[in-house]
mmCIF file of C-alpha atoms in Angstrom:
data_model
loop_
_atom_site.group_PDB
_atom_site.id
_atom_site.type_symbol
_atom_site.label_atom_id
_atom_site.label_comp_id
_atom_site.label_asym_id
_atom_site.label_seq_id
_atom_site.Cartn_x
_atom_site.Cartn_y
_atom_site.Cartn_z
ATOM 1 C CA MET A 1 9.614 -18.431 6.937
ATOM 2 C CA VAL A 2 9.138 -16.917 10.379
ATOM 3 C CA VAL A 3 6.952 -13.817 10.108
ATOM 4 C CA THR A 4 6.366 -11.066 12.638
ATOM 5 C CA PHE A 5 3.663 -8.436 12.781
ATOM 6 C CA ARG A 6 6.312 -5.875 11.798
ATOM 7 C CA ASP A 7 6.925 -7.860 8.604
ATOM 8 C CA VAL A 8 3.218 -7.612 7.752
ATOM 9 C CA ILE A 9 3.167 -3.889 8.578
ATOM 10 C CA ASP A 10 6.252 -3.267 6.450
ATOM 11 C CA ARG A 11 4.578 -5.073 3.545
ATOM 12 C CA ALA A 12 1.413 -3.012 4.079
ATOM 13 C CA ASN A 13 3.487 0.181 3.994
ATOM 14 C CA MET A 14 4.424 -0.717 0.424
ATOM 15 C CA MET A 15 0.738 -0.588 -0.566
ATOM 16 C CA PHE A 16 -0.233 2.921 0.528
ATOM 17 C CA ASP A 17 1.108 6.251 1.708
ATOM 18 C CA ASP A 18 -0.199 8.382 4.517
ATOM 19 C CA TYR A 19 1.773 11.414 5.615
ATOM 20 C CA ARG A 20 0.410 11.123 9.158
ATOM 21 C CA LEU A 21 1.685 7.577 9.547
ATOM 22 C CA ASP A 22 5.012 8.537 7.972
ATOM 23 C CA LYS A 23 5.393 11.331 10.488
ATOM 24 C CA PHE A 24 4.413 9.011 13.348
ATOM 25 C CA TYR A 25 6.980 6.444 12.155
ATOM 26 C CA GLN A 26 9.713 9.077 12.055
ATOM 27 C CA SER A 27 8.892 10.448 15.501
ATOM 28 C CA ASP A 28 8.680 7.128 17.399
ATOM 29 C CA ILE A 29 9.119 3.904 15.468
ATOM 30 C CA ASN A 30 8.177 1.589 18.359
ATOM 31 C CA ALA A 31 4.998 3.540 19.160
ATOM 32 C CA TYR A 32 4.137 3.452 15.456
ATOM 33 C CA TYR A 33 4.422 -0.342 15.295
ATOM 34 C CA SER A 34 2.479 -0.729 18.553
ATOM 35 C CA TYR A 35 -0.314 1.359 17.046
ATOM 36 C CA MET A 36 -0.300 -0.621 13.792
ATOM 37 C CA TYR A 37 -0.455 -3.994 15.592
ATOM 38 C CA GLY A 38 -4.190 -3.434 16.070
ATOM 39 C CA PHE A 39 -4.700 -3.253 12.312
ATOM 40 C CA VAL A 40 -2.781 -6.508 11.849
ATOM 41 C CA LEU A 41 -5.059 -8.115 14.453
ATOM 42 C CA ASN A 42 -8.068 -6.893 12.469
ATOM 43 C CA SER A 43 -6.538 -8.389 9.339
ATOM 44 C CA ILE A 44 -6.058 -11.750 11.068
ATOM 45 C CA ASP A 45 -9.718 -11.744 12.074
ATOM 46 C CA MET A 46 -10.758 -10.811 8.513
ATOM 47 C CA PHE A 47 -8.754 -13.650 6.929
ATOM 48 C CA SER A 48 -11.362 -16.334 7.527
ATOM 49 C CA GLY A 49 -10.217 -18.588 4.688
ATOM 50 C CA CYS A 50 -6.604 -19.071 5.725
ATOM 51 C CA LEU A 51 -5.455 -22.675 5.582
ATOM 52 C CA VAL A 52 -2.711 -22.064 8.146
ATOM 53 C CA ASP A 53 -3.362 -21.327 11.805
ATOM 54 C CA LEU A 54 -2.634 -17.613 12.312
ATOM 55 C CA SER A 55 -1.921 -17.893 16.036
ATOM 56 C CA TYR A 56 0.932 -15.741 17.303
ATOM 57 C CA THR A 57 3.195 -15.267 20.294
ATOM 58 C CA GLU A 58 4.486 -12.109 21.960
ATOM 59 C CA ILE A 59 8.266 -11.776 21.730
ATOM 60 C CA THR A 60 10.759 -9.289 23.123
ATOM 61 C CA VAL A 61 13.305 -8.072 20.581
ATOM 62 C CA THR A 62 16.615 -6.509 21.603
ATOM 63 C CA GLU A 63 18.136 -4.184 19.000
ATOM 64 C CA ALA A 64 21.866 -3.665 18.400
ATOM 65 C CA ASP A 65 21.755 -0.551 20.609
ATOM 66 C CA LEU A 66 20.311 -2.769 23.406
ATOM 67 C CA GLU A 67 16.910 -1.087 23.163
ATOM 68 C CA THR A 68 14.069 -3.592 23.503
ATOM 69 C CA HIS A 69 10.568 -3.619 22.070
ATOM 70 C CA ILE A 70 7.626 -5.987 21.926
ATOM 71 C CA ASP A 71 6.666 -7.678 18.674
ATOM 72 C CA TYR A 72 4.441 -10.606 17.773
ATOM 73 C CA GLN A 73 5.588 -13.636 15.829
ATOM 74 C CA PHE A 74 3.304 -16.039 14.012
ATOM 75 C CA ASP A 75 3.540 -19.558 15.416
ATOM 76 C CA ASN A 76 3.450 -21.185 11.978
ATOM 77 C CA GLU A 77 5.406 -20.512 8.821
ATOM 78 C CA LEU A 78 3.551 -18.232 6.424
ATOM 79 C CA THR A 79 3.944 -18.049 2.674
ATOM 80 C CA SER A 80 4.554 -14.778 0.907
ATOM 81 C CA LYS A 81 0.966 -14.961 -0.426
ATOM 82 C CA ILE A 82 -0.448 -15.176 3.118
ATOM 83 C CA VAL A 83 1.722 -12.244 4.225
ATOM 84 C CA TYR A 84 0.469 -10.252 1.222
ATOM 85 C CA ILE A 85 -3.173 -10.982 2.093
ATOM 86 C CA LEU A 86 -2.563 -10.025 5.736
ATOM 87 C CA ALA A 87 -0.873 -6.792 4.595
ATOM 88 C CA LEU A 88 -3.793 -5.992 2.307
ATOM 89 C CA GLY A 89 -6.188 -6.640 5.197
ATOM 90 C CA THR A 90 -4.086 -4.305 7.359
ATOM 91 C CA VAL A 91 -4.422 -1.546 4.756
ATOM 92 C CA ILE A 92 -8.168 -2.143 4.464
ATOM 93 C CA SER A 93 -8.522 -1.963 8.244
ATOM 94 C CA TRP A 94 -6.566 1.310 8.283
ATOM 95 C CA MET A 95 -8.681 2.759 5.453
ATOM 96 C CA GLU A 96 -11.920 1.769 7.183
ATOM 97 C CA LYS A 97 -10.795 3.641 10.270
ATOM 98 C CA ASN A 98 -9.697 6.581 8.150
ATOM 99 C CA ASN A 99 -13.067 6.671 6.365
ATOM 100 C CA LYS A 100 -14.859 6.711 9.704
ATOM 101 C CA ASP A 101 -12.805 9.670 10.902
ATOM 102 C CA VAL A 102 -15.218 11.976 12.715
ATOM 103 C CA GLU A 103 -13.587 15.063 11.230
ATOM 104 C CA GLN A 104 -14.339 13.767 7.746
ATOM 105 C CA MET A 105 -17.980 13.188 8.624
ATOM 106 C CA ASN A 106 -18.614 16.544 10.254
ATOM 107 C CA LEU A 107 -19.821 18.996 7.673
ATOM 108 C CA HIS A 108 -18.747 22.557 8.249
ATOM 109 C CA MET A 109 -21.936 24.493 8.816
ATOM 110 C CA ASN A 110 -20.422 27.817 7.759
ATOM 111 C CA ALA A 111 -18.996 26.430 4.511
ATOM 112 C CA LYS A 112 -20.349 27.143 1.076
ATOM 113 C CA GLU A 113 -22.377 24.532 -0.725
ATOM 114 C CA PHE A 114 -19.528 23.650 -3.089
ATOM 115 C CA ARG A 115 -17.262 22.869 -0.145
ATOM 116 C CA ASN A 116 -19.791 20.430 1.269
ATOM 117 C CA TYR A 117 -20.103 18.840 -2.137
ATOM 118 C CA SER A 118 -16.329 18.564 -2.328
ATOM 119 C CA GLU A 119 -16.162 16.836 1.069
ATOM 120 C CA ALA A 120 -18.925 14.449 0.052
ATOM 121 C CA GLN A 121 -17.112 13.683 -3.206
ATOM 122 C CA SER A 122 -13.858 13.081 -1.335
ATOM 123 C CA LEU A 123 -15.505 10.663 1.078
ATOM 124 C CA SER A 124 -17.241 8.925 -1.819
ATOM 125 C CA LYS A 125 -13.909 8.436 -3.628
ATOM 126 C CA LYS A 126 -12.318 7.044 -0.462
ATOM 127 C CA GLN A 127 -15.210 4.620 0.006
ATOM 128 C CA ASP A 128 -14.978 3.527 -3.637
ATOM 129 C CA ALA A 129 -11.251 2.862 -3.214
ATOM 130 C CA LEU A 130 -11.935 0.910 -0.030
ATOM 131 C CA TYR A 131 -14.617 -1.211 -1.729
ATOM 132 C CA ARG A 132 -12.240 -1.981 -4.613
ATOM 133 C CA MET A 133 -9.578 -3.023 -2.097
ATOM 134 C CA MET A 134 -12.066 -5.241 -0.256
ATOM 135 C CA GLU A 135 -13.056 -6.882 -3.533
ATOM 136 C CA ASP A 136 -9.378 -7.432 -4.363
ATOM 137 C CA TYR A 137 -8.894 -8.859 -0.864
ATOM 138 C CA ASP A 138 -11.710 -11.378 -1.362
ATOM 139 C CA ASN A 139 -10.314 -12.286 -4.789
ATOM 140 C CA LYS A 140 -6.828 -12.860 -3.322
ATOM 141 C CA ILE A 141 -8.243 -15.167 -0.634
ATOM 142 C CA THR A 142 -10.182 -17.120 -3.275
ATOM 143 C CA GLU A 143 -7.069 -17.334 -5.457
ATOM 144 C CA TYR A 144 -5.036 -18.513 -2.443
ATOM 145 C CA GLN A 145 -7.610 -21.207 -1.654
ATOM 146 C CA LEU A 146 -7.822 -22.369 -5.274
ATOM 147 C CA MET A 147 -4.042 -22.724 -5.393
ATOM 148 C CA ASN A 148 -4.251 -24.908 -2.283
ATOM 149 C CA LEU A 149 -7.309 -27.058 -2.996
ATOM 150 C CA SER A 150 -5.447 -30.227 -2.063
ATOM 151 C CA SER A 151 -4.937 -28.817 1.459
ATOM 152 C CA MET A 152 -8.647 -28.356 1.977
ATOM 153 C CA THR A 153 -10.303 -31.367 3.621
ATOM 154 C CA PHE A 154 -13.334 -31.336 1.330
ATOM 155 C CA PHE A 155 -11.191 -31.569 -1.814
ATOM 156 C CA ASN A 156 -8.447 -33.831 -0.500
ATOM 157 C CA ALA A 157 -8.961 -37.323 -1.896
ATOM 158 C CA ASN A 158 -6.503 -38.758 0.636
ATOM 159 C CA THR A 159 -8.884 -38.233 3.553
ATOM 160 C CA THR A 160 -11.623 -40.698 4.387
ATOM 161 C CA GLY A 161 -14.999 -39.615 3.176
ATOM 162 C CA GLY A 162 -13.442 -37.340 0.535
ATOM 163 C CA VAL A 163 -14.916 -36.897 -2.900
#
């Protein structure tokens, strides 16, 4: 099936909620997708074990109201499993950025000790969630590769020099 970056972003939106992104989406949908494209690009770079070339092409889409916007379309057909892994990578990329938010790292000097502890605990919980997602991501890539062993040159008995 032909997959666009918007398809990956829409799948990622099913995995997490963020009121800021929801508000951004509602205020300017095309700007929202343009912003999220960077996280899809990060996900493509993270997906080092993909057995399909993840190259893409810029396309111009014209909506029913004749408004146009830029999207990106993958050059090859992607399975639902690949789209899921890309969506998960998109979420991880977003969470990494969110965890590195300068406002989260700045401790309020005039705050009470319990408030600082609370901020530290919050950041720790976010990092734990991110690490669990990254572990799940690695497991999904391994699962994907195991399901497609015959496509991998090393395991394909039909190639010369195979095992």
